Coordinates of C-alpha atoms in Angstrom, one line a residue:
M24 CA 2.7 19.8 -13.8
S25 CA 5.8 18.4 -15.6
F26 CA 6.9 14.8 -15.0
S27 CA 10.1 16.0 -13.3
V28 CA 8.2 18.1 -10.8
M29 CA 5.8 15.3 -10.2
L30 CA 8.7 12.9 -9.6
R31 CA 10.4 15.3 -7.2
E32 CA 7.2 15.7 -5.1
L33 CA 6.6 12.0 -4.9
T34 CA 10.3 11.4 -4.0
S35 CA 9.8 13.8 -1.1
G36 CA 6.8 11.9 0.0
F37 CA 8.7 8.6 -0.3
G38 CA 11.2 9.9 2.3
Q39 CA 8.3 10.0 4.8
T40 CA 7.2 6.5 3.7
C41 CA 10.8 5.2 4.4
L42 CA 10.8 7.0 7.8
I43 CA 7.6 5.4 8.9
F44 CA 8.8 2.0 7.6
V45 CA 12.1 2.2 9.5
L46 CA 10.7 3.4 12.8
T47 CA 7.9 0.9 12.8
L48 CA 10.4 -2.0 12.3
L49 CA 12.8 -0.5 14.9
F50 CA 10.1 -0.5 17.6
S51 CA 7.9 -3.5 16.5
L52 CA 10.6 -6.2 16.2
P53 CA 11.9 -6.0 19.8
L54 CA 8.4 -5.1 21.1
G55 CA 7.2 -8.3 19.5
M56 CA 9.6 -10.3 21.7
V57 CA 8.3 -8.6 24.8
V58 CA 4.7 -9.4 23.7
Y59 CA 5.7 -13.0 23.2
F60 CA 7.0 -13.3 26.7
G61 CA 3.8 -11.8 28.0
R62 CA 1.8 -14.2 25.8
V63 CA 3.6 -17.3 27.4
S64 CA 3.8 -15.8 30.9
R65 CA 2.8 -18.1 33.8
I66 CA 1.0 -15.2 35.3
R67 CA -2.4 -15.9 33.9
P68 CA -3.9 -12.3 34.0
V69 CA -0.8 -11.1 32.1
S70 CA -1.1 -13.9 29.5
W71 CA -4.9 -13.3 29.1
L72 CA -4.4 -9.6 28.6
V73 CA -1.7 -10.1 26.0
K74 CA -3.8 -12.7 24.2
I75 CA -6.7 -10.2 24.0
Y76 CA -4.3 -7.5 22.8
I77 CA -2.9 -9.8 20.0
S78 CA -6.5 -10.8 19.1
I79 CA -7.6 -7.2 18.7
M80 CA -4.5 -6.1 16.8
R81 CA -4.8 -9.0 14.4
G82 CA -8.6 -8.9 14.2
T83 CA -9.2 -5.3 13.3
P84 CA -7.9 -3.2 10.3
L85 CA -4.7 -1.2 10.8
M86 CA -6.5 1.8 9.3
L87 CA -9.1 1.7 12.0
Q88 CA -6.4 1.4 14.7
L89 CA -4.6 4.4 13.3
L90 CA -7.8 6.5 13.4
I91 CA -8.4 5.4 17.1
W92 CA -4.8 6.2 18.1
Y93 CA -5.1 9.6 16.4
F94 CA -8.5 10.8 17.4
G95 CA -8.9 8.8 20.7
P96 CA -6.8 11.2 22.9
F97 CA -8.9 14.1 21.7
Y98 CA -12.3 12.5 22.4
L99 CA -11.2 10.9 25.7
W100 CA -9.1 13.7 27.2
K101 CA -9.6 16.7 24.9
M102 CA -5.9 16.5 24.2
N103 CA -4.6 18.8 21.5
I104 CA -3.6 16.5 18.6
G105 CA -2.0 19.2 16.4
G106 CA 1.5 17.7 16.8
Y107 CA 0.5 14.2 17.7
K108 CA -0.1 12.8 14.2
F109 CA 3.3 11.3 13.5
T110 CA 3.4 9.8 17.1
A111 CA 0.0 8.2 16.6
I112 CA 1.1 6.7 13.3
I113 CA 4.3 5.1 14.7
L114 CA 2.5 4.0 17.8
G115 CA -0.4 2.4 15.8
C116 CA 1.9 0.7 13.3
S117 CA 4.4 -0.5 15.9
L118 CA 1.8 -2.0 18.2
N119 CA 0.0 -3.7 15.3
Y120 CA 3.1 -5.3 13.9
A121 CA 4.4 -6.2 17.3
A122 CA 1.4 -8.5 17.7
Y123 CA 2.1 -10.3 14.4
F124 CA 5.8 -10.6 15.2
A125 CA 5.0 -12.0 18.6
E126 CA 3.1 -14.8 17.0
I127 CA 5.8 -15.5 14.5
Y128 CA 8.4 -15.6 17.4
R129 CA 6.1 -18.0 19.3
S130 CA 5.8 -20.4 16.4
G131 CA 9.6 -20.4 15.9
I132 CA 10.5 -20.8 19.6
E133 CA 7.9 -23.6 20.1
S134 CA 9.4 -25.5 17.1
I135 CA 12.7 -25.9 19.0
P136 CA 13.0 -29.5 20.5
K137 CA 12.6 -29.6 24.3
G138 CA 15.7 -31.7 24.4
Q139 CA 17.9 -28.7 23.6
Y140 CA 16.7 -27.0 26.8
E141 CA 17.4 -30.1 28.8
A142 CA 20.9 -30.4 27.2
A143 CA 21.6 -26.8 28.0
Q144 CA 20.6 -27.3 31.6
L145 CA 22.9 -30.3 31.9
L146 CA 25.7 -28.1 30.6
G147 CA 25.1 -25.6 33.4
Y148 CA 23.4 -22.9 31.3
G149 CA 20.8 -20.7 33.0
K150 CA 17.5 -19.9 31.3
S151 CA 18.6 -16.5 29.9
Q152 CA 21.9 -18.0 28.6
T153 CA 20.0 -20.9 27.0
F154 CA 17.7 -18.5 25.3
V155 CA 20.3 -16.1 24.0
K156 CA 23.1 -18.5 23.1
I157 CA 21.2 -21.6 21.9
I158 CA 17.5 -20.9 21.2
L159 CA 17.6 -17.4 19.7
P160 CA 20.1 -18.0 16.9
Q161 CA 18.0 -21.0 15.7
V162 CA 14.7 -19.0 16.0
I163 CA 16.0 -16.2 13.9
K164 CA 16.8 -18.6 11.1
I165 CA 13.4 -20.3 11.4
V166 CA 11.2 -17.2 11.5
L167 CA 13.1 -15.1 8.9
P168 CA 10.9 -16.1 5.9
S169 CA 7.7 -15.2 7.9
V170 CA 9.3 -12.0 9.1
T171 CA 10.2 -11.2 5.5
N172 CA 6.5 -11.5 4.5
E173 CA 5.4 -9.2 7.2
V174 CA 8.1 -6.6 6.4
I175 CA 7.0 -6.6 2.7
T176 CA 3.4 -6.1 3.9
L177 CA 4.6 -3.2 6.1
V178 CA 6.0 -1.5 3.0
K179 CA 2.5 -1.5 1.5
D180 CA 0.7 -0.7 4.7
T181 CA 2.6 2.6 5.1
S182 CA 0.1 3.9 2.5
L183 CA -2.7 3.6 5.1
V184 CA -1.4 6.6 7.1
Y185 CA -3.2 8.8 4.5
S186 CA -6.3 8.0 6.6
V187 CA -5.1 10.5 9.3
S188 CA -4.1 13.1 6.6
Y189 CA -0.4 12.5 6.9
I190 CA 1.5 13.5 3.8
E191 CA 3.6 10.6 2.6
M192 CA 4.0 9.2 -0.9
F193 CA 0.5 7.8 -1.4
A194 CA -1.1 11.0 -0.1
V195 CA 1.1 13.1 -2.4
A196 CA 0.1 10.8 -5.4
K197 CA -3.5 11.2 -4.5
Q198 CA -3.3 15.0 -4.3
I199 CA -1.5 15.3 -7.6
A200 CA -3.9 12.9 -9.3
A201 CA -6.9 14.8 -8.1
A202 CA -5.4 18.2 -9.1
Q203 CA -4.1 17.1 -12.5
T204 CA -6.8 14.5 -13.3
T205 CA -4.2 11.9 -14.3
V206 CA -3.4 8.4 -13.1
L207 CA 0.3 8.9 -13.7
P208 CA 1.1 9.7 -10.1
F209 CA -0.4 6.4 -9.0
V210 CA 1.7 4.6 -11.6
I211 CA 4.9 6.3 -10.4
A212 CA 4.0 5.6 -6.7
G213 CA 3.4 1.9 -7.6
A214 CA 6.8 1.8 -9.2
F215 CA 8.3 3.3 -6.0
Y216 CA 6.6 0.7 -3.8
Y217 CA 7.6 -2.2 -6.1
V218 CA 11.3 -1.2 -6.1
F219 CA 11.3 -0.6 -2.4
N220 CA 9.7 -4.0 -1.8
F221 CA 12.2 -5.6 -4.2
V222 CA 15.2 -4.1 -2.4
V223 CA 13.8 -5.1 1.1
A224 CA 13.1 -8.7 -0.1
W225 CA 16.5 -8.9 -1.7
L226 CA 18.3 -7.7 1.5
L227 CA 16.4 -10.2 3.7
E228 CA 17.1 -13.0 1.2
Q229 CA 20.8 -12.3 1.5
I230 CA 20.5 -12.4 5.3
E231 CA 18.6 -15.7 5.0
K232 CA 21.4 -17.1 2.8
K233 CA 24.0 -16.1 5.4
L234 CA 22.1 -18.0 8.0
D235 CA 21.8 -21.1 5.8
Y236 CA 24.1 -23.4 7.8
Y237 CA 24.0 -26.1 5.1
H238 CA 25.8 -24.1 2.5

């Protein structure tokens, strides 16, 4: 196989990697906020259940979770999983990262001084207004470095979907390497991941600079 053909096939797989990355972020970022609210809920059963969920998501490997989401419906309900693979991947990745984002949000929100809530109340703001207009803009700035680290990790974790035989860039590289008995596909895939991570980190760094109120 020529280098150009190898590059073309890996580029095709990279498209699937990007799709998994984008959809996981699209679902997990807002879902993380929902999980956070459940985590701090005054309804104790809800809070306990969410804490258990976070503990499981953070305490077990993402690859294992993907396998459970993919094979679980078949073993439990004899569900045909022929067209379920991509859904299982997005579901598994999104729920896993939502747990991490929820804890990042919690650390950011809890770092806001209580006096700001009291000041907002004196100014006549309701709880939702206080959160959206006063707390959330500060939290975004505080948690962005931690979110950036998780997003960079997500770029690399997309390679784990090969465990359910989904054809993305890493799976393509593995297939070519096995067929051609060469390490070159892994080198090219590594370059793809590095450049992708570099671009993502650069974009988030620009956002962080925009939110730097002191400059």
